[in-house]
Amino acid sequence: MYNKNERILIIGAGGQIGIELTENLSKLYGNENVIAADLKPIPALSQNPFETLDVLNKEALFSIINKYQIKQVYLLAALLSATGEQNPSFAWKLNMEGLFHVLDLAKEKQINKVYWPSSIAVFGPTTPRINTPQHTVMEPSTVYGISKQAGEGWCNWYHKKHGVDVRSLRYPGLIGWKSAPGGGTTDYAVHIFHEALKNKKYECFLSENTALPMMHMEDAIRATIELMHVPSEKVKIRTSYNLSGLSFTPKEMALEIKKHIPEFSITYRPDFRQAIADSWPASINDAEAREHWGWKEHYNLERLCENMLSNLKK
Ligand code: NAD
Ligand code: AKB
């Protein structure tokens, strides 16, 4: 059960996840109760109240929380793995300070619940790569990964020390047709569909056999909403949950696309993102998410490709 009248603020609502999350939460809570915030207006979300917000501006954030009497915050504003490596000090600042601002609001009981996404980037080259468990070695090699690992620790601390109801998932690479990815290492798995339909070819910035954990955006949004709606006592992990959908290489994805577009061809020109991908798991073990709150993915590679191509064609 949940209170349909509670107001929700989504910070970073104009991004790859934000657009779809706002749309889906609006179906549950109503457009008027889901407030979208980002650095600039988002034409795709014209049905929702919108606030221009830089999450680094704590006073501006506080005044939006007061204005709408917000009860839940989904904090999505961040620099991702590839852009983070290009701007490390700002990535650290944005990814950490934004989180502190929101966790402090929850500590002061101005809001009841926080969602903050982590990532497979918390893992590093010393982590077991196959079927990576929830609790394992974590020595991330990117600024993004370091910020996510630190963020997980802070979420856990605010929960244990101050009773903050903060919930989190370690998303794999997310693939959806409604919004564009924003500067990650897994972005190829979205770009490839656009290029396959437009030009029948794609040059991949990762090598052909680079296996990475991935997930259809619909599954990721469903997982997020499910986690945010289970009773608090079921959320036993307050760092962040491993979450698994599927795992594939660029070559495997290209072969699947070729079943729909036989002329499609792929070439490989690995760049700096290859080293990031090589430091990440190839597949994830999410037994705890399945056991604690009943997670189960819907999409395999075949269904994902079919869904992406048919929707992008429209
Ligand atoms: P994105 O880059 O597509 O979107 C981020 C949004 O935040 C953008 O619309 C941007 O304008 C906004 N933003 C940036 N700085 C801001 C600021 N100072 N104040 C307010 N808004 C600001 O990112 P995404 O892919 O939607 O990811 C959202 C979250 O999910 C991030 O924390 C990311 O680390 C995490 N995540 C994403 C993926 C993925 O595959 N997309 C995987 C793992 C984790
Ligand atoms: C990225 O590639 O940076 C993101 C992620 C897996 O966190 N998609």
mmCIF file of C-alpha atoms and ligand atoms in Angstrom:
data_model
loop_
_atom_site.group_PDB
_atom_site.id
_atom_site.type_symbol
_atom_site.label_atom_id
_atom_site.label_comp_id
_atom_site.label_asym_id
_atom_site.label_seq_id
_atom_site.Cartn_x
_atom_site.Cartn_y
_atom_site.Cartn_z
ATOM 1 C CA MET A 1 0.000 0.000 0.000
ATOM 2 C CA TYR A 2 1.156 3.520 -0.679
ATOM 3 C CA ASN A 3 -0.178 7.035 -0.296
ATOM 4 C CA LYS A 4 -1.175 8.176 -3.791
ATOM 5 C CA ASN A 5 -1.315 11.773 -2.685
ATOM 6 C CA GLU A 6 2.291 11.978 -1.570
ATOM 7 C CA ARG A 7 4.341 14.434 -3.602
ATOM 8 C CA ILE A 8 7.542 13.248 -5.228
ATOM 9 C CA LEU A 9 10.515 15.238 -6.511
ATOM 10 C CA ILE A 10 12.677 13.755 -9.262
ATOM 11 C CA ILE A 11 16.038 15.515 -9.520
ATOM 12 C CA GLY A 12 17.667 14.952 -12.914
ATOM 13 C CA ALA A 13 14.261 14.135 -14.414
ATOM 14 C CA GLY A 14 15.395 15.035 -17.936
ATOM 15 C CA GLY A 15 17.997 12.253 -18.137
ATOM 16 C CA GLN A 16 17.915 8.734 -19.533
ATOM 17 C CA ILE A 17 16.258 7.257 -16.435
ATOM 18 C CA GLY A 18 14.413 10.378 -15.273
ATOM 19 C CA ILE A 19 12.155 10.700 -18.308
ATOM 20 C CA GLU A 20 10.841 7.144 -17.961
ATOM 21 C CA LEU A 21 10.736 7.164 -14.179
ATOM 22 C CA THR A 22 8.721 10.404 -14.114
ATOM 23 C CA GLU A 23 6.304 8.968 -16.657
ATOM 24 C CA ASN A 24 5.819 5.762 -14.649
ATOM 25 C CA LEU A 25 5.535 7.383 -11.223
ATOM 26 C CA SER A 26 2.986 9.806 -12.702
ATOM 27 C CA LYS A 27 0.778 6.831 -13.594
ATOM 28 C CA LEU A 28 0.754 5.849 -9.902
ATOM 29 C CA TYR A 29 0.662 9.245 -8.182
ATOM 30 C CA GLY A 30 -0.816 11.539 -10.856
ATOM 31 C CA ASN A 31 1.086 14.099 -12.962
ATOM 32 C CA GLU A 32 0.442 16.888 -10.474
ATOM 33 C CA ASN A 33 2.144 14.974 -7.633
ATOM 34 C CA VAL A 34 5.346 14.143 -9.502
ATOM 35 C CA ILE A 35 7.531 17.226 -9.741
ATOM 36 C CA ALA A 36 10.318 17.123 -12.310
ATOM 37 C CA ALA A 37 13.508 19.106 -11.647
ATOM 38 C CA ASP A 38 16.564 19.532 -13.822
ATOM 39 C CA LEU A 39 19.037 22.165 -15.005
ATOM 40 C CA LYS A 40 16.709 23.103 -17.845
ATOM 41 C CA PRO A 41 13.073 22.447 -18.845
ATOM 42 C CA ILE A 42 12.195 19.032 -20.290
ATOM 43 C CA PRO A 43 9.766 19.166 -23.245
ATOM 44 C CA ALA A 44 8.991 15.410 -22.912
ATOM 45 C CA LEU A 45 7.619 16.005 -19.397
ATOM 46 C CA SER A 46 5.354 18.974 -20.104
ATOM 47 C CA GLN A 47 2.463 17.298 -18.190
ATOM 48 C CA ASN A 48 4.328 17.486 -14.853
ATOM 49 C CA PRO A 49 5.112 20.520 -12.690
ATOM 50 C CA PHE A 50 8.699 21.514 -13.464
ATOM 51 C CA GLU A 51 11.347 23.338 -11.443
ATOM 52 C CA THR A 52 14.710 24.505 -12.725
ATOM 53 C CA LEU A 53 17.154 23.286 -10.087
ATOM 54 C CA ASP A 54 20.861 22.855 -9.624
ATOM 55 C CA VAL A 55 21.044 20.209 -6.890
ATOM 56 C CA LEU A 56 24.262 21.797 -5.655
ATOM 57 C CA ASN A 57 22.178 24.775 -4.560
ATOM 58 C CA LYS A 58 20.927 23.556 -1.182
ATOM 59 C CA GLU A 59 18.674 26.575 -0.494
ATOM 60 C CA ALA A 60 16.938 26.219 -3.867
ATOM 61 C CA LEU A 61 16.401 22.513 -3.193
ATOM 62 C CA PHE A 62 14.989 23.214 0.284
ATOM 63 C CA SER A 63 12.587 25.817 -1.051
ATOM 64 C CA ILE A 64 11.192 23.399 -3.675
ATOM 65 C CA ILE A 65 10.708 20.765 -0.971
ATOM 66 C CA ASN A 66 8.745 23.327 1.075
ATOM 67 C CA LYS A 67 6.810 24.761 -1.829
ATOM 68 C CA TYR A 68 5.339 21.379 -2.839
ATOM 69 C CA GLN A 69 5.505 19.650 0.563
ATOM 70 C CA ILE A 70 7.569 16.896 -1.054
ATOM 71 C CA LYS A 71 7.683 13.541 0.786
ATOM 72 C CA GLN A 72 9.882 11.422 -1.497
ATOM 73 C CA VAL A 73 12.987 12.363 -3.491
ATOM 74 C CA TYR A 74 14.508 10.397 -6.357
ATOM 75 C CA LEU A 75 18.012 11.780 -6.869
ATOM 76 C CA LEU A 76 19.237 11.040 -10.398
ATOM 77 C CA ALA A 77 21.546 13.990 -11.100
ATOM 78 C CA ALA A 78 25.114 12.730 -11.540
ATOM 79 C CA LEU A 79 28.046 12.555 -13.919
ATOM 80 C CA LEU A 80 28.409 9.009 -15.277
ATOM 81 C CA SER A 81 31.509 6.892 -15.831
ATOM 82 C CA ALA A 82 32.838 8.289 -19.110
ATOM 83 C CA THR A 83 32.076 11.979 -18.496
ATOM 84 C CA GLY A 84 33.233 11.567 -14.895
ATOM 85 C CA GLU A 85 36.723 10.495 -15.993
ATOM 86 C CA GLN A 86 36.931 13.627 -18.137
ATOM 87 C CA ASN A 87 35.952 15.921 -15.290
ATOM 88 C CA PRO A 88 36.946 14.088 -12.097
ATOM 89 C CA SER A 89 36.753 16.880 -9.551
ATOM 90 C CA PHE A 90 33.352 18.059 -10.720
ATOM 91 C CA ALA A 91 32.088 14.451 -10.889
ATOM 92 C CA TRP A 92 33.070 13.976 -7.248
ATOM 93 C CA LYS A 93 31.466 17.278 -6.240
ATOM 94 C CA LEU A 94 28.167 16.700 -8.041
ATOM 95 C CA ASN A 95 27.815 13.034 -7.148
ATOM 96 C CA MET A 96 28.583 13.537 -3.452
ATOM 97 C CA GLU A 97 27.210 16.990 -2.565
ATOM 98 C CA GLY A 98 23.871 16.365 -4.249
ATOM 99 C CA LEU A 99 23.496 13.194 -2.192
ATOM 100 C CA PHE A 100 24.396 14.937 1.095
ATOM 101 C CA HIS A 101 21.810 17.646 0.438
ATOM 102 C CA VAL A 102 19.067 15.082 -0.005
ATOM 103 C CA LEU A 103 20.149 12.799 2.858
ATOM 104 C CA ASP A 104 20.278 15.821 5.187
ATOM 105 C CA LEU A 105 16.711 16.735 4.245
ATOM 106 C CA ALA A 106 15.645 13.216 5.177
ATOM 107 C CA LYS A 107 17.642 13.328 8.407
ATOM 108 C CA GLU A 108 15.784 16.517 9.338
ATOM 109 C CA LYS A 109 12.498 14.678 8.581
ATOM 110 C CA GLN A 110 11.546 17.139 5.857
ATOM 111 C CA ILE A 111 11.106 14.157 3.524
ATOM 112 C CA ASN A 112 10.216 10.519 4.313
ATOM 113 C CA LYS A 113 11.971 8.491 1.675
ATOM 114 C CA VAL A 114 14.944 8.760 -0.689
ATOM 115 C CA TYR A 115 15.893 6.823 -3.801
ATOM 116 C CA TRP A 116 19.467 7.114 -5.008
ATOM 117 C CA PRO A 117 20.921 4.848 -7.704
ATOM 118 C CA SER A 118 24.298 3.199 -7.452
ATOM 119 C CA SER A 119 25.965 1.250 -10.257
ATOM 120 C CA ILE A 120 27.989 -1.815 -11.209
ATOM 121 C CA ALA A 121 30.806 0.772 -11.323
ATOM 122 C CA VAL A 122 31.297 0.227 -7.568
ATOM 123 C CA PHE A 123 33.160 -2.933 -8.556
ATOM 124 C CA GLY A 124 36.699 -2.926 -9.906
ATOM 125 C CA PRO A 125 39.407 -5.073 -11.442
ATOM 126 C CA THR A 126 39.967 -7.053 -8.231
ATOM 127 C CA THR A 127 36.287 -8.024 -7.940
ATOM 128 C CA PRO A 128 35.291 -11.535 -9.139
ATOM 129 C CA ARG A 129 34.013 -10.753 -12.671
ATOM 130 C CA ILE A 130 31.531 -13.546 -13.259
ATOM 131 C CA ASN A 131 28.324 -13.699 -11.231
ATOM 132 C CA THR A 132 29.654 -10.918 -8.962
ATOM 133 C CA PRO A 133 28.093 -11.335 -5.504
ATOM 134 C CA GLN A 134 26.433 -8.654 -3.385
ATOM 135 C CA HIS A 135 29.227 -8.631 -0.801
ATOM 136 C CA THR A 136 32.689 -8.820 -2.328
ATOM 137 C CA VAL A 137 35.922 -6.927 -2.993
ATOM 138 C CA MET A 138 35.165 -3.378 -4.163
ATOM 139 C CA GLU A 139 38.088 -1.362 -5.477
ATOM 140 C CA PRO A 140 36.558 0.810 -8.200
ATOM 141 C CA SER A 141 38.945 2.359 -10.695
ATOM 142 C CA THR A 142 36.835 5.307 -11.902
ATOM 143 C CA VAL A 143 35.906 8.531 -10.119
ATOM 144 C CA TYR A 144 32.304 7.629 -10.846
ATOM 145 C CA GLY A 145 32.734 4.224 -9.170
ATOM 146 C CA ILE A 146 34.539 5.745 -6.198
ATOM 147 C CA SER A 147 31.703 8.261 -5.763
ATOM 148 C CA LYS A 148 29.062 5.508 -5.979
ATOM 149 C CA GLN A 149 30.883 3.325 -3.462
ATOM 150 C CA ALA A 150 31.264 6.261 -1.068
ATOM 151 C CA GLY A 151 27.610 7.204 -1.649
ATOM 152 C CA GLU A 152 26.508 3.676 -0.745
ATOM 153 C CA GLY A 153 28.447 3.927 2.498
ATOM 154 C CA TRP A 154 26.813 7.256 3.325
ATOM 155 C CA CYS A 155 23.318 5.924 2.566
ATOM 156 C CA ASN A 156 23.957 3.034 4.926
ATOM 157 C CA TRP A 157 25.323 5.401 7.584
ATOM 158 C CA TYR A 158 22.358 7.810 7.391
ATOM 159 C CA HIS A 159 20.018 4.823 7.660
ATOM 160 C CA LYS A 160 21.778 3.229 10.634
ATOM 161 C CA LYS A 161 22.594 6.447 12.484
ATOM 162 C CA HIS A 162 19.590 8.631 11.687
ATOM 163 C CA GLY A 163 16.895 6.172 10.561
ATOM 164 C CA VAL A 164 16.785 7.647 7.049
ATOM 165 C CA ASP A 165 14.683 5.468 4.722
ATOM 166 C CA VAL A 166 17.055 5.503 1.755
ATOM 167 C CA ARG A 167 16.891 2.774 -0.884
ATOM 168 C CA SER A 168 19.250 2.011 -3.722
ATOM 169 C CA LEU A 169 19.983 -0.299 -6.654
ATOM 170 C CA ARG A 170 23.287 -0.992 -8.396
ATOM 171 C CA TYR A 171 21.978 -0.591 -11.928
ATOM 172 C CA PRO A 172 23.772 -2.309 -14.779
ATOM 173 C CA GLY A 173 23.876 -0.545 -18.202
ATOM 174 C CA LEU A 174 20.335 0.548 -19.054
ATOM 175 C CA ILE A 175 18.791 0.277 -22.502
ATOM 176 C CA GLY A 176 15.595 2.066 -23.478
ATOM 177 C CA TRP A 177 14.070 3.683 -26.570
ATOM 178 C CA LYS A 178 12.372 6.700 -24.968
ATOM 179 C CA SER A 179 15.455 8.625 -23.835
ATOM 180 C CA ALA A 180 19.137 9.020 -24.730
ATOM 181 C CA PRO A 181 22.006 7.871 -22.498
ATOM 182 C CA GLY A 182 24.075 10.549 -20.800
ATOM 183 C CA GLY A 183 27.801 9.719 -20.929
ATOM 184 C CA GLY A 184 28.362 6.177 -19.673
ATOM 185 C CA THR A 185 30.489 3.235 -20.777
ATOM 186 C CA THR A 186 27.439 1.095 -21.540
ATOM 187 C CA ASP A 187 25.915 3.740 -23.867
ATOM 188 C CA TYR A 188 26.954 1.751 -26.967
ATOM 189 C CA ALA A 189 24.092 -0.655 -26.256
ATOM 190 C CA VAL A 190 21.597 2.153 -26.967
ATOM 191 C CA HIS A 191 23.510 3.918 -29.786
ATOM 192 C CA ILE A 192 23.802 0.645 -31.721
ATOM 193 C CA PHE A 193 20.014 0.459 -32.277
ATOM 194 C CA HIS A 194 19.740 4.020 -33.568
ATOM 195 C CA GLU A 195 22.657 3.491 -35.963
ATOM 196 C CA ALA A 196 21.413 0.068 -37.093
ATOM 197 C CA LEU A 197 18.083 1.568 -38.124
ATOM 198 C CA LYS A 198 19.515 4.750 -39.631
ATOM 199 C CA ASN A 199 22.767 3.662 -41.291
ATOM 200 C CA LYS A 200 22.773 -0.167 -41.075
ATOM 201 C CA LYS A 201 26.207 -0.034 -39.467
ATOM 202 C CA TYR A 202 27.813 0.869 -36.157
ATOM 203 C CA GLU A 203 31.351 1.513 -34.939
ATOM 204 C CA CYS A 204 31.539 0.296 -31.352
ATOM 205 C CA PHE A 205 33.831 1.954 -28.808
ATOM 206 C CA LEU A 206 34.213 -1.361 -26.930
ATOM 207 C CA SER A 207 35.821 -4.529 -28.290
ATOM 208 C CA GLU A 208 33.663 -7.358 -29.607
ATOM 209 C CA ASN A 209 34.006 -9.733 -26.644
ATOM 210 C CA THR A 210 33.449 -7.223 -23.817
ATOM 211 C CA ALA A 211 30.663 -8.781 -21.752
ATOM 212 C CA LEU A 212 28.803 -6.387 -19.445
ATOM 213 C CA PRO A 213 25.697 -6.589 -17.249
ATOM 214 C CA MET A 214 22.757 -4.778 -18.912
ATOM 215 C CA MET A 215 19.025 -4.316 -18.438
ATOM 216 C CA HIS A 216 16.001 -3.073 -20.337
ATOM 217 C CA MET A 217 14.870 0.305 -18.984
ATOM 218 C CA GLU A 218 11.359 -1.038 -18.341
ATOM 219 C CA ASP A 219 12.823 -3.655 -15.992
ATOM 220 C CA ALA A 220 14.987 -1.044 -14.243
ATOM 221 C CA ILE A 221 12.054 1.308 -13.689
ATOM 222 C CA ARG A 222 9.898 -1.544 -12.416
ATOM 223 C CA ALA A 223 12.677 -2.635 -10.018
ATOM 224 C CA THR A 224 13.012 0.934 -8.749
ATOM 225 C CA ILE A 225 9.308 1.359 -8.137
ATOM 226 C CA GLU A 226 9.018 -2.100 -6.556
ATOM 227 C CA LEU A 227 11.905 -1.419 -4.182
ATOM 228 C CA MET A 228 10.448 1.959 -3.211
ATOM 229 C CA HIS A 229 7.061 0.414 -2.416
ATOM 230 C CA VAL A 230 8.000 -2.608 -0.299
ATOM 231 C CA PRO A 231 7.689 -2.225 3.482
ATOM 232 C CA SER A 232 10.839 -0.800 5.030
ATOM 233 C CA GLU A 233 11.670 -3.986 6.963
ATOM 234 C CA LYS A 234 12.068 -5.903 3.684
ATOM 235 C CA VAL A 235 14.837 -3.542 2.584
ATOM 236 C CA LYS A 236 17.610 -5.271 4.461
ATOM 237 C CA ILE A 237 20.469 -3.835 2.428
ATOM 238 C CA ARG A 238 20.907 -0.087 2.843
ATOM 239 C CA THR A 239 24.090 0.305 0.854
ATOM 240 C CA SER A 240 22.680 -0.770 -2.515
ATOM 241 C CA TYR A 241 21.255 -3.963 -4.033
ATOM 242 C CA ASN A 242 22.933 -5.889 -6.851
ATOM 243 C CA LEU A 243 20.421 -6.065 -9.703
ATOM 244 C CA SER A 244 20.746 -8.344 -12.685
ATOM 245 C CA GLY A 245 18.929 -8.428 -16.004
ATOM 246 C CA LEU A 246 21.073 -9.904 -18.738
ATOM 247 C CA SER A 247 24.690 -9.937 -19.880
ATOM 248 C CA PHE A 248 26.054 -9.840 -23.431
ATOM 249 C CA THR A 249 28.961 -8.700 -25.606
ATOM 250 C CA PRO A 250 28.767 -6.190 -28.501
ATOM 251 C CA LYS A 251 29.249 -9.131 -30.883
ATOM 252 C CA GLU A 252 26.303 -11.026 -29.399
ATOM 253 C CA MET A 253 24.122 -7.948 -29.592
ATOM 254 C CA ALA A 254 25.134 -7.316 -33.218
ATOM 255 C CA LEU A 255 24.223 -10.918 -34.123
ATOM 256 C CA GLU A 256 20.803 -10.473 -32.533
ATOM 257 C CA ILE A 257 20.244 -7.201 -34.438
ATOM 258 C CA LYS A 258 21.260 -8.908 -37.686
ATOM 259 C CA LYS A 259 18.314 -11.284 -37.268
ATOM 260 C CA HIS A 260 16.072 -8.213 -37.802
ATOM 261 C CA ILE A 261 18.338 -6.184 -40.118
ATOM 262 C CA PRO A 262 20.437 -8.671 -42.158
ATOM 263 C CA GLU A 263 22.524 -5.888 -43.820
ATOM 264 C CA PHE A 264 23.667 -4.563 -40.422
ATOM 265 C CA SER A 265 27.428 -4.596 -39.848
ATOM 266 C CA ILE A 266 29.559 -3.665 -36.867
ATOM 267 C CA THR A 267 33.190 -2.581 -36.547
ATOM 268 C CA TYR A 268 35.174 -2.073 -33.349
ATOM 269 C CA ARG A 269 37.380 0.840 -32.347
ATOM 270 C CA PRO A 270 37.913 0.641 -28.584
ATOM 271 C CA ASP A 271 38.694 3.956 -26.877
ATOM 272 C CA PHE A 272 39.290 5.004 -23.238
ATOM 273 C CA ARG A 273 35.968 3.432 -22.231
ATOM 274 C CA GLN A 274 37.413 -0.041 -22.899
ATOM 275 C CA ALA A 275 39.554 0.145 -19.753
ATOM 276 C CA ILE A 276 36.497 1.129 -17.725
ATOM 277 C CA ALA A 277 34.459 -1.771 -19.127
ATOM 278 C CA ASP A 278 37.348 -4.188 -18.488
ATOM 279 C CA SER A 279 37.317 -3.204 -14.812
ATOM 280 C CA TRP A 280 33.604 -4.006 -14.398
ATOM 281 C CA PRO A 281 31.812 -7.328 -13.830
ATOM 282 C CA ALA A 282 30.634 -9.384 -16.790
ATOM 283 C CA SER A 283 27.583 -10.640 -14.901
ATOM 284 C CA ILE A 284 25.908 -10.002 -11.547
ATOM 285 C CA ASN A 285 24.489 -12.226 -8.829
ATOM 286 C CA ASP A 286 21.429 -10.535 -7.345
ATOM 287 C CA ALA A 287 20.192 -13.324 -5.065
ATOM 288 C CA GLU A 288 19.499 -10.850 -2.220
ATOM 289 C CA ALA A 289 17.206 -8.624 -4.321
ATOM 290 C CA ARG A 290 15.271 -11.715 -5.428
ATOM 291 C CA GLU A 291 15.009 -13.074 -1.905
ATOM 292 C CA HIS A 292 14.326 -9.856 0.043
ATOM 293 C CA TRP A 293 11.749 -8.158 -2.172
ATOM 294 C CA GLY A 294 11.006 -10.564 -4.997
ATOM 295 C CA TRP A 295 12.943 -9.085 -7.916
ATOM 296 C CA LYS A 296 12.673 -10.795 -11.306
ATOM 297 C CA GLU A 297 13.644 -9.437 -14.730
ATOM 298 C CA HIS A 298 11.373 -9.755 -17.789
ATOM 299 C CA TYR A 299 13.720 -9.070 -20.683
ATOM 300 C CA ASN A 300 16.296 -11.388 -22.264
ATOM 301 C CA LEU A 301 18.483 -10.319 -25.222
ATOM 302 C CA GLU A 302 16.031 -11.524 -27.847
ATOM 303 C CA ARG A 303 13.058 -9.682 -26.349
ATOM 304 C CA LEU A 304 15.133 -6.571 -25.680
ATOM 305 C CA CYS A 305 16.333 -6.289 -29.307
ATOM 306 C CA GLU A 306 12.873 -6.939 -30.662
ATOM 307 C CA ASN A 307 11.379 -4.300 -28.342
ATOM 308 C CA MET A 308 14.034 -1.662 -29.074
ATOM 309 C CA LEU A 309 13.882 -2.054 -32.855
ATOM 310 C CA SER A 310 10.113 -2.137 -33.131
ATOM 311 C CA ASN A 311 9.663 0.940 -30.941
ATOM 312 C CA LEU A 312 12.475 2.963 -32.504
ATOM 313 C CA LYS A 313 11.116 2.191 -35.983
ATOM 314 C CA LYS A 314 7.842 3.874 -35.001
HETATM 315 P P1 NAD B 1 21.729 11.202 -17.310
HETATM 316 O O1 NAD B 1 23.078 11.793 -17.468
HETATM 317 O O2 NAD B 1 21.013 10.716 -18.523
HETATM 318 O O3 NAD B 1 20.769 12.200 -16.551
HETATM 319 C C1 NAD B 1 21.179 12.982 -15.461
HETATM 320 C C2 NAD B 1 20.283 14.201 -15.418
HETATM 321 O O4 NAD B 1 20.709 14.988 -14.301
HETATM 322 C C3 NAD B 1 20.396 15.087 -16.667
HETATM 323 O O5 NAD B 1 19.118 15.386 -17.168
HETATM 324 C C4 NAD B 1 21.117 16.321 -16.164
HETATM 325 O O6 NAD B 1 20.726 17.511 -16.821
HETATM 326 C C5 NAD B 1 20.709 16.346 -14.704
HETATM 327 N N1 NAD B 1 21.668 17.085 -13.892
HETATM 328 C C6 NAD B 1 23.012 17.117 -14.010
HETATM 329 N N2 NAD B 1 23.549 17.938 -13.104
HETATM 330 C C7 NAD B 1 22.528 18.424 -12.377
HETATM 331 C C8 NAD B 1 22.455 19.330 -11.287
HETATM 332 N N3 NAD B 1 23.542 19.921 -10.786
HETATM 333 N N4 NAD B 1 21.236 19.608 -10.771
HETATM 334 C C9 NAD B 1 20.125 19.046 -11.291
HETATM 335 N N5 NAD B 1 20.133 18.187 -12.338
HETATM 336 C C10 NAD B 1 21.323 17.895 -12.872
HETATM 337 O O7 NAD B 1 21.878 10.021 -16.245
HETATM 338 P P2 NAD B 1 20.976 8.719 -16.099
HETATM 339 O O8 NAD B 1 21.525 7.681 -16.999
HETATM 340 O O9 NAD B 1 19.552 9.061 -16.172
HETATM 341 O O10 NAD B 1 21.393 8.282 -14.626
HETATM 342 C C11 NAD B 1 20.690 8.709 -13.481
HETATM 343 C C12 NAD B 1 21.329 8.091 -12.265
HETATM 344 O O11 NAD B 1 21.349 6.662 -12.414
HETATM 345 C C13 NAD B 1 22.787 8.488 -12.030
HETATM 346 O O12 NAD B 1 23.033 8.556 -10.656
HETATM 347 C C14 NAD B 1 23.566 7.341 -12.612
HETATM 348 O O13 NAD B 1 24.802 7.194 -11.997
HETATM 349 C C15 NAD B 1 22.672 6.171 -12.281
HETATM 350 N N6 NAD B 1 22.905 5.029 -13.169
HETATM 351 C C16 NAD B 1 22.562 5.073 -14.482
HETATM 352 C C17 NAD B 1 22.814 3.979 -15.300
HETATM 353 C C18 NAD B 1 22.450 3.980 -16.752
HETATM 354 O O14 NAD B 1 22.781 3.027 -17.472
HETATM 355 N N7 NAD B 1 21.739 4.993 -17.242
HETATM 356 C C19 NAD B 1 23.431 2.837 -14.758
HETATM 357 C C20 NAD B 1 23.815 2.850 -13.421
HETATM 358 C C21 NAD B 1 23.513 3.936 -12.623
HETATM 359 C C1 AKB B 2 27.798 3.971 -17.125
HETATM 360 O O1 AKB B 2 28.156 3.270 -18.101
HETATM 361 O O2 AKB B 2 28.502 4.834 -16.594
HETATM 362 C C2 AKB B 2 26.460 3.677 -16.510
HETATM 363 C C3 AKB B 2 26.595 2.735 -15.388
HETATM 364 C C4 AKB B 2 26.634 1.288 -15.623
HETATM 365 O O3 AKB B 2 26.695 3.163 -14.255
HETATM 366 N N1 AKB B 2 25.583 3.195 -17.541
#
